[in-house]
Amino acid sequence: MRKNTLLLTMMIVLTATSLAFAQQKSYDLQQLLKEKKLITHGQKIVPLTDSGKKGIAMNGLVWLDGVEFTSGTIEVDLRGKNEFQKSFLGIAFHGVDDVTYDLVYFRPFNFTTEDSVRKIHAVQYTSNPDYTWERLRTERNGIYEKGISPAPLATDWFHARIEVKDTEINVYVNNATTPSLTVTKLNDRKTGKIGIFNEGLDGNFANLVIRK
């Protein structure tokens, strides 16, 4: 009897582990680029290997071909620039097209600034095209953008973990146990395309992992 119970427990553990791995997928961005599985609009994307990270440098909005995302966790390593108003990078999800999508993005030039106003504009959630950052800052100031503590250096690689639930989004930076940003989703879309976003100077991306 005891042997059977032990065997059943092991089977349950193995099944749970298998399911967990089945719902997690890592994406080699360089390989996707090589296989032409990054949907571009003519923008330049180049392979990048730096600080042990194998990724890409790019600009614009790039969708992952054939990848749909509903809810779960998106993790990625990013690196921007310390150039005022010239470095915006993050992850787009629940995309319909190049106009309609949710977006979590970072402003590295605000990470460690001594300006108290700029400092709280480090990480942002928007729901385009209805809820742009301008509208949210005007109508709901300080809710959909926050500072990061402890803040990475503007020119360093940093790790982002974006948890997307049915109605809530949490954003964690590096090894923080407290989210830098917690917001209520601003639309009723439950699924859609997932992509990489960068505006301004080229942004760097590596180690994309999606857990559903």
JSON list of C-alpha atoms in Angstrom, two decimals:
[
{"chain": "A", "resi": 1, "resn": "MET", "atom": "CA", "xyz": [0.00, 0.00, 0.00]},
{"chain": "A", "resi": 2, "resn": "ARG", "atom": "CA", "xyz": [2.76, 2.40, 0.97]},
{"chain": "A", "resi": 3, "resn": "LYS", "atom": "CA", "xyz": [4.67, 1.56, -2.22]},
{"chain": "A", "resi": 4, "resn": "ASN", "atom": "CA", "xyz": [1.60, 2.29, -4.35]},
{"chain": "A", "resi": 5, "resn": "THR", "atom": "CA", "xyz": [1.06, 5.63, -2.61]},
{"chain": "A", "resi": 6, "resn": "LEU", "atom": "CA", "xyz": [4.70, 6.60, -3.23]},
{"chain": "A", "resi": 7, "resn": "LEU", "atom": "CA", "xyz": [4.41, 5.60, -6.90]},
{"chain": "A", "resi": 8, "resn": "LEU", "atom": "CA", "xyz": [1.21, 7.64, -7.31]},
{"chain": "A", "resi": 9, "resn": "THR", "atom": "CA", "xyz": [2.85, 10.70, -5.70]},
{"chain": "A", "resi": 10, "resn": "MET", "atom": "CA", "xyz": [5.83, 10.43, -8.06]},
{"chain": "A", "resi": 11, "resn": "MET", "atom": "CA", "xyz": [3.51, 10.18, -11.05]},
{"chain": "A", "resi": 12, "resn": "ILE", "atom": "CA", "xyz": [1.61, 13.29, -9.97]},
{"chain": "A", "resi": 13, "resn": "VAL", "atom": "CA", "xyz": [4.84, 15.25, -9.51]},
{"chain": "A", "resi": 14, "resn": "LEU", "atom": "CA", "xyz": [6.18, 14.16, -12.91]},
{"chain": "A", "resi": 15, "resn": "THR", "atom": "CA", "xyz": [2.89, 15.03, -14.61]},
{"chain": "A", "resi": 16, "resn": "ALA", "atom": "CA", "xyz": [2.80, 18.48, -13.00]},
{"chain": "A", "resi": 17, "resn": "THR", "atom": "CA", "xyz": [6.42, 19.09, -13.99]},
{"chain": "A", "resi": 18, "resn": "SER", "atom": "CA", "xyz": [5.75, 18.01, -17.57]},
{"chain": "A", "resi": 19, "resn": "LEU", "atom": "CA", "xyz": [2.75, 20.32, -17.81]},
{"chain": "A", "resi": 20, "resn": "ALA", "atom": "CA", "xyz": [4.78, 23.22, -16.46]},
{"chain": "A", "resi": 21, "resn": "PHE", "atom": "CA", "xyz": [7.50, 22.72, -19.07]},
{"chain": "A", "resi": 22, "resn": "ALA", "atom": "CA", "xyz": [4.89, 22.27, -21.79]},
{"chain": "A", "resi": 23, "resn": "GLN", "atom": "CA", "xyz": [3.43, 25.70, -20.97]},
{"chain": "A", "resi": 24, "resn": "GLN", "atom": "CA", "xyz": [6.81, 27.46, -20.96]},
{"chain": "A", "resi": 25, "resn": "LYS", "atom": "CA", "xyz": [8.71, 28.33, -24.10]},
{"chain": "A", "resi": 26, "resn": "SER", "atom": "CA", "xyz": [11.98, 30.15, -24.66]},
{"chain": "A", "resi": 27, "resn": "TYR", "atom": "CA", "xyz": [12.47, 32.11, -27.87]},
{"chain": "A", "resi": 28, "resn": "ASP", "atom": "CA", "xyz": [15.87, 32.55, -29.47]},
{"chain": "A", "resi": 29, "resn": "LEU", "atom": "CA", "xyz": [15.43, 35.95, -31.08]},
{"chain": "A", "resi": 30, "resn": "GLN", "atom": "CA", "xyz": [18.47, 35.52, -33.31]},
{"chain": "A", "resi": 31, "resn": "GLN", "atom": "CA", "xyz": [17.10, 32.23, -34.61]},
{"chain": "A", "resi": 32, "resn": "LEU", "atom": "CA", "xyz": [13.67, 33.77, -35.21]},
{"chain": "A", "resi": 33, "resn": "LEU", "atom": "CA", "xyz": [15.37, 36.55, -37.16]},
{"chain": "A", "resi": 34, "resn": "LYS", "atom": "CA", "xyz": [17.31, 34.02, -39.21]},
{"chain": "A", "resi": 35, "resn": "GLU", "atom": "CA", "xyz": [14.14, 32.03, -39.92]},
{"chain": "A", "resi": 36, "resn": "LYS", "atom": "CA", "xyz": [12.26, 35.23, -40.83]},
{"chain": "A", "resi": 37, "resn": "LYS", "atom": "CA", "xyz": [9.76, 34.66, -38.05]},
{"chain": "A", "resi": 38, "resn": "LEU", "atom": "CA", "xyz": [9.92, 38.24, -36.83]},
{"chain": "A", "resi": 39, "resn": "ILE", "atom": "CA", "xyz": [7.29, 40.23, -38.70]},
{"chain": "A", "resi": 40, "resn": "THR", "atom": "CA", "xyz": [8.88, 43.53, -39.65]},
{"chain": "A", "resi": 41, "resn": "HIS", "atom": "CA", "xyz": [7.94, 46.51, -41.77]},
{"chain": "A", "resi": 42, "resn": "GLY", "atom": "CA", "xyz": [11.32, 47.06, -43.34]},
{"chain": "A", "resi": 43, "resn": "GLN", "atom": "CA", "xyz": [13.09, 48.19, -40.19]},
{"chain": "A", "resi": 44, "resn": "LYS", "atom": "CA", "xyz": [16.62, 47.00, -39.56]},
{"chain": "A", "resi": 45, "resn": "ILE", "atom": "CA", "xyz": [17.16, 44.19, -37.05]},
{"chain": "A", "resi": 46, "resn": "VAL", "atom": "CA", "xyz": [20.66, 42.91, -36.36]},
{"chain": "A", "resi": 47, "resn": "PRO", "atom": "CA", "xyz": [21.99, 40.02, -34.24]},
{"chain": "A", "resi": 48, "resn": "LEU", "atom": "CA", "xyz": [23.67, 41.04, -31.00]},
{"chain": "A", "resi": 49, "resn": "THR", "atom": "CA", "xyz": [25.88, 39.12, -28.58]},
{"chain": "A", "resi": 50, "resn": "ASP", "atom": "CA", "xyz": [26.91, 41.06, -25.50]},
{"chain": "A", "resi": 51, "resn": "SER", "atom": "CA", "xyz": [27.63, 40.37, -21.83]},
{"chain": "A", "resi": 52, "resn": "GLY", "atom": "CA", "xyz": [26.82, 36.72, -22.35]},
{"chain": "A", "resi": 53, "resn": "LYS", "atom": "CA", "xyz": [23.45, 37.55, -23.87]},
{"chain": "A", "resi": 54, "resn": "LYS", "atom": "CA", "xyz": [22.47, 36.43, -27.35]},
{"chain": "A", "resi": 55, "resn": "GLY", "atom": "CA", "xyz": [19.79, 38.65, -28.80]},
{"chain": "A", "resi": 56, "resn": "ILE", "atom": "CA", "xyz": [18.95, 41.39, -31.27]},
{"chain": "A", "resi": 57, "resn": "ALA", "atom": "CA", "xyz": [19.18, 45.16, -31.67]},
{"chain": "A", "resi": 58, "resn": "MET", "atom": "CA", "xyz": [16.17, 46.78, -33.32]},
{"chain": "A", "resi": 59, "resn": "ASN", "atom": "CA", "xyz": [13.72, 49.60, -33.65]},
{"chain": "A", "resi": 60, "resn": "GLY", "atom": "CA", "xyz": [9.99, 49.74, -34.28]},
{"chain": "A", "resi": 61, "resn": "LEU", "atom": "CA", "xyz": [7.28, 47.16, -33.51]},
{"chain": "A", "resi": 62, "resn": "VAL", "atom": "CA", "xyz": [8.03, 43.53, -34.38]},
{"chain": "A", "resi": 63, "resn": "TRP", "atom": "CA", "xyz": [5.54, 40.69, -33.94]},
{"chain": "A", "resi": 64, "resn": "LEU", "atom": "CA", "xyz": [6.48, 37.04, -33.37]},
{"chain": "A", "resi": 65, "resn": "ASP", "atom": "CA", "xyz": [5.09, 35.12, -36.32]},
{"chain": "A", "resi": 66, "resn": "GLY", "atom": "CA", "xyz": [2.40, 32.64, -35.30]},
{"chain": "A", "resi": 67, "resn": "VAL", "atom": "CA", "xyz": [2.65, 33.25, -31.55]},
{"chain": "A", "resi": 68, "resn": "GLU", "atom": "CA", "xyz": [-0.53, 34.04, -29.62]},
{"chain": "A", "resi": 69, "resn": "PHE", "atom": "CA", "xyz": [-0.56, 35.09, -25.98]},
{"chain": "A", "resi": 70, "resn": "THR", "atom": "CA", "xyz": [-3.53, 34.96, -23.63]},
{"chain": "A", "resi": 71, "resn": "SER", "atom": "CA", "xyz": [-2.42, 35.19, -20.01]},
{"chain": "A", "resi": 72, "resn": "GLY", "atom": "CA", "xyz": [0.65, 34.24, -18.04]},
{"chain": "A", "resi": 73, "resn": "THR", "atom": "CA", "xyz": [4.15, 35.63, -17.71]},
{"chain": "A", "resi": 74, "resn": "ILE", "atom": "CA", "xyz": [6.46, 37.26, -20.24]},
{"chain": "A", "resi": 75, "resn": "GLU", "atom": "CA", "xyz": [10.13, 37.56, -19.32]},
{"chain": "A", "resi": 76, "resn": "VAL", "atom": "CA", "xyz": [12.84, 39.33, -21.30]},
{"chain": "A", "resi": 77, "resn": "ASP", "atom": "CA", "xyz": [16.22, 41.02, -20.92]},
{"chain": "A", "resi": 78, "resn": "LEU", "atom": "CA", "xyz": [16.39, 44.57, -22.27]},
{"chain": "A", "resi": 79, "resn": "ARG", "atom": "CA", "xyz": [18.90, 47.37, -22.64]},
{"chain": "A", "resi": 80, "resn": "GLY", "atom": "CA", "xyz": [18.19, 50.93, -23.70]},
{"chain": "A", "resi": 81, "resn": "LYS", "atom": "CA", "xyz": [20.06, 54.21, -23.86]},
{"chain": "A", "resi": 82, "resn": "ASN", "atom": "CA", "xyz": [20.62, 57.07, -21.45]},
{"chain": "A", "resi": 83, "resn": "GLU", "atom": "CA", "xyz": [19.46, 59.66, -23.95]},
{"chain": "A", "resi": 84, "resn": "PHE", "atom": "CA", "xyz": [16.61, 61.91, -22.85]},
{"chain": "A", "resi": 85, "resn": "GLN", "atom": "CA", "xyz": [13.41, 61.17, -24.76]},
{"chain": "A", "resi": 86, "resn": "LYS", "atom": "CA", "xyz": [15.25, 58.84, -27.15]},
{"chain": "A", "resi": 87, "resn": "SER", "atom": "CA", "xyz": [14.89, 55.39, -25.63]},
{"chain": "A", "resi": 88, "resn": "PHE", "atom": "CA", "xyz": [11.55, 53.61, -25.16]},
{"chain": "A", "resi": 89, "resn": "LEU", "atom": "CA", "xyz": [11.48, 49.81, -25.18]},
{"chain": "A", "resi": 90, "resn": "GLY", "atom": "CA", "xyz": [9.24, 46.99, -24.02]},
{"chain": "A", "resi": 91, "resn": "ILE", "atom": "CA", "xyz": [6.77, 44.25, -24.87]},
{"chain": "A", "resi": 92, "resn": "ALA", "atom": "CA", "xyz": [3.53, 44.48, -26.84]},
{"chain": "A", "resi": 93, "resn": "PHE", "atom": "CA", "xyz": [0.81, 41.88, -26.28]},
{"chain": "A", "resi": 94, "resn": "HIS", "atom": "CA", "xyz": [-2.86, 41.14, -27.02]},
{"chain": "A", "resi": 95, "resn": "GLY", "atom": "CA", "xyz": [-2.18, 42.71, -30.38]},
{"chain": "A", "resi": 96, "resn": "VAL", "atom": "CA", "xyz": [-4.80, 42.94, -33.10]},
{"chain": "A", "resi": 97, "resn": "ASP", "atom": "CA", "xyz": [-2.62, 44.84, -35.58]},
{"chain": "A", "resi": 98, "resn": "ASP", "atom": "CA", "xyz": [0.05, 47.55, -35.60]},
{"chain": "A", "resi": 99, "resn": "VAL", "atom": "CA", "xyz": [-2.42, 50.06, -34.17]},
{"chain": "A", "resi": 100, "resn": "THR", "atom": "CA", "xyz": [-4.35, 48.10, -31.53]},
{"chain": "A", "resi": 101, "resn": "TYR", "atom": "CA", "xyz": [-2.34, 46.41, -28.78]},
{"chain": "A", "resi": 102, "resn": "ASP", "atom": "CA", "xyz": [-1.37, 46.56, -25.11]},
{"chain": "A", "resi": 103, "resn": "LEU", "atom": "CA", "xyz": [2.12, 47.71, -24.24]},
{"chain": "A", "resi": 104, "resn": "VAL", "atom": "CA", "xyz": [4.43, 47.70, -21.24]},
{"chain": "A", "resi": 105, "resn": "TYR", "atom": "CA", "xyz": [7.51, 49.77, -21.90]},
{"chain": "A", "resi": 106, "resn": "PHE", "atom": "CA", "xyz": [10.41, 51.40, -20.12]},
{"chain": "A", "resi": 107, "resn": "ARG", "atom": "CA", "xyz": [12.13, 54.80, -20.28]},
{"chain": "A", "resi": 108, "resn": "PRO", "atom": "CA", "xyz": [15.72, 54.00, -19.23]},
{"chain": "A", "resi": 109, "resn": "PHE", "atom": "CA", "xyz": [16.74, 57.67, -19.29]},
{"chain": "A", "resi": 110, "resn": "ASN", "atom": "CA", "xyz": [14.41, 58.17, -16.31]},
{"chain": "A", "resi": 111, "resn": "PHE", "atom": "CA", "xyz": [15.64, 55.22, -14.23]},
{"chain": "A", "resi": 112, "resn": "THR", "atom": "CA", "xyz": [18.11, 57.05, -11.98]},
{"chain": "A", "resi": 113, "resn": "THR", "atom": "CA", "xyz": [17.39, 60.69, -12.70]},
{"chain": "A", "resi": 114, "resn": "GLU", "atom": "CA", "xyz": [17.37, 63.11, -9.76]},
{"chain": "A", "resi": 115, "resn": "ASP", "atom": "CA", "xyz": [14.34, 64.84, -11.22]},
{"chain": "A", "resi": 116, "resn": "SER", "atom": "CA", "xyz": [11.45, 63.67, -9.00]},
{"chain": "A", "resi": 117, "resn": "VAL", "atom": "CA", "xyz": [8.87, 64.04, -11.79]},
{"chain": "A", "resi": 118, "resn": "ARG", "atom": "CA", "xyz": [10.84, 62.15, -14.41]},
{"chain": "A", "resi": 119, "resn": "LYS", "atom": "CA", "xyz": [11.76, 59.45, -11.90]},
{"chain": "A", "resi": 120, "resn": "ILE", "atom": "CA", "xyz": [8.16, 58.25, -11.61]},
{"chain": "A", "resi": 121, "resn": "HIS", "atom": "CA", "xyz": [7.92, 57.92, -15.40]},
{"chain": "A", "resi": 122, "resn": "ALA", "atom": "CA", "xyz": [10.23, 54.91, -15.65]},
{"chain": "A", "resi": 123, "resn": "VAL", "atom": "CA", "xyz": [7.78, 52.10, -16.54]},
{"chain": "A", "resi": 124, "resn": "GLN", "atom": "CA", "xyz": [4.50, 52.59, -18.39]},
{"chain": "A", "resi": 125, "resn": "TYR", "atom": "CA", "xyz": [1.41, 50.62, -19.43]},
{"chain": "A", "resi": 126, "resn": "THR", "atom": "CA", "xyz": [-0.71, 51.79, -22.37]},
{"chain": "A", "resi": 127, "resn": "SER", "atom": "CA", "xyz": [-3.59, 50.33, -24.36]},
{"chain": "A", "resi": 128, "resn": "ASN", "atom": "CA", "xyz": [-3.30, 51.68, -27.87]},
{"chain": "A", "resi": 129, "resn": "PRO", "atom": "CA", "xyz": [-4.89, 53.45, -29.60]},
{"chain": "A", "resi": 130, "resn": "ASP", "atom": "CA", "xyz": [-7.49, 54.47, -27.02]},
{"chain": "A", "resi": 131, "resn": "TYR", "atom": "CA", "xyz": [-5.30, 54.94, -23.96]},
{"chain": "A", "resi": 132, "resn": "THR", "atom": "CA", "xyz": [-2.03, 56.55, -24.98]},
{"chain": "A", "resi": 133, "resn": "TRP", "atom": "CA", "xyz": [0.54, 57.70, -22.46]},
{"chain": "A", "resi": 134, "resn": "GLU", "atom": "CA", "xyz": [-0.53, 61.30, -23.06]},
{"chain": "A", "resi": 135, "resn": "ARG", "atom": "CA", "xyz": [-4.17, 60.56, -22.23]},
{"chain": "A", "resi": 136, "resn": "LEU", "atom": "CA", "xyz": [-3.29, 58.46, -19.19]},
{"chain": "A", "resi": 137, "resn": "ARG", "atom": "CA", "xyz": [-0.91, 61.07, -17.83]},
{"chain": "A", "resi": 138, "resn": "THR", "atom": "CA", "xyz": [-3.56, 63.75, -18.27]},
{"chain": "A", "resi": 139, "resn": "GLU", "atom": "CA", "xyz": [-6.58, 61.83, -16.97]},
{"chain": "A", "resi": 140, "resn": "ARG", "atom": "CA", "xyz": [-5.03, 59.31, -14.54]},
{"chain": "A", "resi": 141, "resn": "ASN", "atom": "CA", "xyz": [-1.69, 60.77, -13.61]},
{"chain": "A", "resi": 142, "resn": "GLY", "atom": "CA", "xyz": [0.61, 58.53, -11.59]},
{"chain": "A", "resi": 143, "resn": "ILE", "atom": "CA", "xyz": [-1.49, 55.39, -12.00]},
{"chain": "A", "resi": 144, "resn": "TYR", "atom": "CA", "xyz": [-0.29, 53.81, -15.25]},
{"chain": "A", "resi": 145, "resn": "GLU", "atom": "CA", "xyz": [3.36, 54.84, -14.97]},
{"chain": "A", "resi": 146, "resn": "LYS", "atom": "CA", "xyz": [5.67, 54.47, -11.99]},
{"chain": "A", "resi": 147, "resn": "GLY", "atom": "CA", "xyz": [9.28, 54.60, -10.87]},
{"chain": "A", "resi": 148, "resn": "ILE", "atom": "CA", "xyz": [11.50, 51.56, -10.36]},
{"chain": "A", "resi": 149, "resn": "SER", "atom": "CA", "xyz": [13.15, 50.74, -7.04]},
{"chain": "A", "resi": 150, "resn": "PRO", "atom": "CA", "xyz": [15.88, 49.68, -6.96]},
{"chain": "A", "resi": 151, "resn": "ALA", "atom": "CA", "xyz": [16.47, 51.20, -10.38]},
{"chain": "A", "resi": 152, "resn": "PRO", "atom": "CA", "xyz": [18.92, 49.71, -12.90]},
{"chain": "A", "resi": 153, "resn": "LEU", "atom": "CA", "xyz": [21.47, 51.93, -14.56]},
{"chain": "A", "resi": 154, "resn": "ALA", "atom": "CA", "xyz": [20.12, 53.38, -17.79]},
{"chain": "A", "resi": 155, "resn": "THR", "atom": "CA", "xyz": [22.74, 51.68, -19.97]},
{"chain": "A", "resi": 156, "resn": "ASP", "atom": "CA", "xyz": [22.73, 48.29, -18.21]},
{"chain": "A", "resi": 157, "resn": "TRP", "atom": "CA", "xyz": [20.90, 45.16, -19.23]},
{"chain": "A", "resi": 158, "resn": "PHE", "atom": "CA", "xyz": [17.88, 44.63, -16.99]},
{"chain": "A", "resi": 159, "resn": "HIS", "atom": "CA", "xyz": [15.34, 41.83, -16.64]},
{"chain": "A", "resi": 160, "resn": "ALA", "atom": "CA", "xyz": [11.60, 42.41, -16.88]},
{"chain": "A", "resi": 161, "resn": "ARG", "atom": "CA", "xyz": [8.87, 40.03, -15.80]},
{"chain": "A", "resi": 162, "resn": "ILE", "atom": "CA", "xyz": [5.38, 40.98, -16.94]},
{"chain": "A", "resi": 163, "resn": "GLU", "atom": "CA", "xyz": [2.50, 39.06, -15.39]},
{"chain": "A", "resi": 164, "resn": "VAL", "atom": "CA", "xyz": [-0.70, 39.34, -17.40]},
{"chain": "A", "resi": 165, "resn": "LYS", "atom": "CA", "xyz": [-3.92, 38.20, -15.71]},
{"chain": "A", "resi": 166, "resn": "ASP", "atom": "CA", "xyz": [-7.51, 38.57, -16.89]},
{"chain": "A", "resi": 167, "resn": "THR", "atom": "CA", "xyz": [-7.85, 42.12, -15.60]},
{"chain": "A", "resi": 168, "resn": "GLU", "atom": "CA", "xyz": [-4.52, 42.95, -13.93]},
{"chain": "A", "resi": 169, "resn": "ILE", "atom": "CA", "xyz": [-0.93, 43.45, -15.05]},
{"chain": "A", "resi": 170, "resn": "ASN", "atom": "CA", "xyz": [2.13, 43.38, -12.78]},
{"chain": "A", "resi": 171, "resn": "VAL", "atom": "CA", "xyz": [5.63, 44.36, -13.83]},
{"chain": "A", "resi": 172, "resn": "TYR", "atom": "CA", "xyz": [8.73, 43.27, -11.93]},
{"chain": "A", "resi": 173, "resn": "VAL", "atom": "CA", "xyz": [12.26, 44.47, -12.66]},
{"chain": "A", "resi": 174, "resn": "ASN", "atom": "CA", "xyz": [15.37, 42.37, -12.01]},
{"chain": "A", "resi": 175, "resn": "ASN", "atom": "CA", "xyz": [15.04, 40.39, -8.78]},
{"chain": "A", "resi": 176, "resn": "ALA", "atom": "CA", "xyz": [12.46, 42.61, -7.08]},
{"chain": "A", "resi": 177, "resn": "THR", "atom": "CA", "xyz": [9.75, 40.77, -5.16]},
{"chain": "A", "resi": 178, "resn": "THR", "atom": "CA", "xyz": [7.46, 43.81, -5.23]},
{"chain": "A", "resi": 179, "resn": "PRO", "atom": "CA", "xyz": [6.10, 44.93, -8.60]},
{"chain": "A", "resi": 180, "resn": "SER", "atom": "CA", "xyz": [7.21, 48.30, -9.91]},
{"chain": "A", "resi": 181, "resn": "LEU", "atom": "CA", "xyz": [3.85, 48.66, -11.65]},
{"chain": "A", "resi": 182, "resn": "THR", "atom": "CA", "xyz": [0.44, 47.15, -10.91]},
{"chain": "A", "resi": 183, "resn": "VAL", "atom": "CA", "xyz": [-2.44, 48.27, -13.13]},
{"chain": "A", "resi": 184, "resn": "THR", "atom": "CA", "xyz": [-5.91, 47.29, -14.25]},
{"chain": "A", "resi": 185, "resn": "LYS", "atom": "CA", "xyz": [-6.13, 46.30, -17.90]},
{"chain": "A", "resi": 186, "resn": "LEU", "atom": "CA", "xyz": [-7.83, 48.97, -20.00]},
{"chain": "A", "resi": 187, "resn": "ASN", "atom": "CA", "xyz": [-9.66, 46.75, -22.51]},
{"chain": "A", "resi": 188, "resn": "ASP", "atom": "CA", "xyz": [-11.50, 43.46, -22.69]},
{"chain": "A", "resi": 189, "resn": "ARG", "atom": "CA", "xyz": [-9.20, 41.66, -25.16]},
{"chain": "A", "resi": 190, "resn": "LYS", "atom": "CA", "xyz": [-8.17, 38.29, -23.78]},
{"chain": "A", "resi": 191, "resn": "THR", "atom": "CA", "xyz": [-5.70, 37.17, -26.42]},
{"chain": "A", "resi": 192, "resn": "GLY", "atom": "CA", "xyz": [-3.69, 38.39, -29.37]},
{"chain": "A", "resi": 193, "resn": "LYS", "atom": "CA", "xyz": [-0.28, 38.75, -30.94]},
{"chain": "A", "resi": 194, "resn": "ILE", "atom": "CA", "xyz": [2.88, 39.30, -28.93]},
{"chain": "A", "resi": 195, "resn": "GLY", "atom": "CA", "xyz": [5.83, 41.40, -30.02]},
{"chain": "A", "resi": 196, "resn": "ILE", "atom": "CA", "xyz": [8.84, 43.52, -29.19]},
{"chain": "A", "resi": 197, "resn": "PHE", "atom": "CA", "xyz": [8.62, 47.30, -29.15]},
{"chain": "A", "resi": 198, "resn": "ASN", "atom": "CA", "xyz": [11.29, 49.97, -29.40]},
{"chain": "A", "resi": 199, "resn": "GLU", "atom": "CA", "xyz": [11.07, 53.66, -30.26]},
{"chain": "A", "resi": 200, "resn": "GLY", "atom": "CA", "xyz": [13.97, 56.06, -30.58]},
{"chain": "A", "resi": 201, "resn": "LEU", "atom": "CA", "xyz": [17.53, 54.78, -30.53]},
{"chain": "A", "resi": 202, "resn": "ASP", "atom": "CA", "xyz": [18.00, 51.05, -31.10]},
{"chain": "A", "resi": 203, "resn": "GLY", "atom": "CA", "xyz": [17.02, 48.84, -28.18]},
{"chain": "A", "resi": 204, "resn": "ASN", "atom": "CA", "xyz": [18.54, 45.47, -27.26]},
{"chain": "A", "resi": 205, "resn": "PHE", "atom": "CA", "xyz": [16.49, 42.37, -26.45]},
{"chain": "A", "resi": 206, "resn": "ALA", "atom": "CA", "xyz": [17.43, 38.82, -25.38]},
{"chain": "A", "resi": 207, "resn": "ASN", "atom": "CA", "xyz": [16.21, 35.74, -23.52]},
{"chain": "A", "resi": 208, "resn": "LEU", "atom": "CA", "xyz": [12.49, 35.98, -24.25]},
{"chain": "A", "resi": 209, "resn": "VAL", "atom": "CA", "xyz": [10.45, 33.42, -22.30]},
{"chain": "A", "resi": 210, "resn": "ILE", "atom": "CA", "xyz": [6.68, 33.04, -22.31]},
{"chain": "A", "resi": 211, "resn": "ARG", "atom": "CA", "xyz": [4.84, 31.05, -19.67]},
{"chain": "A", "resi": 212, "resn": "LYS", "atom": "CA", "xyz": [1.16, 30.42, -20.33]}
]
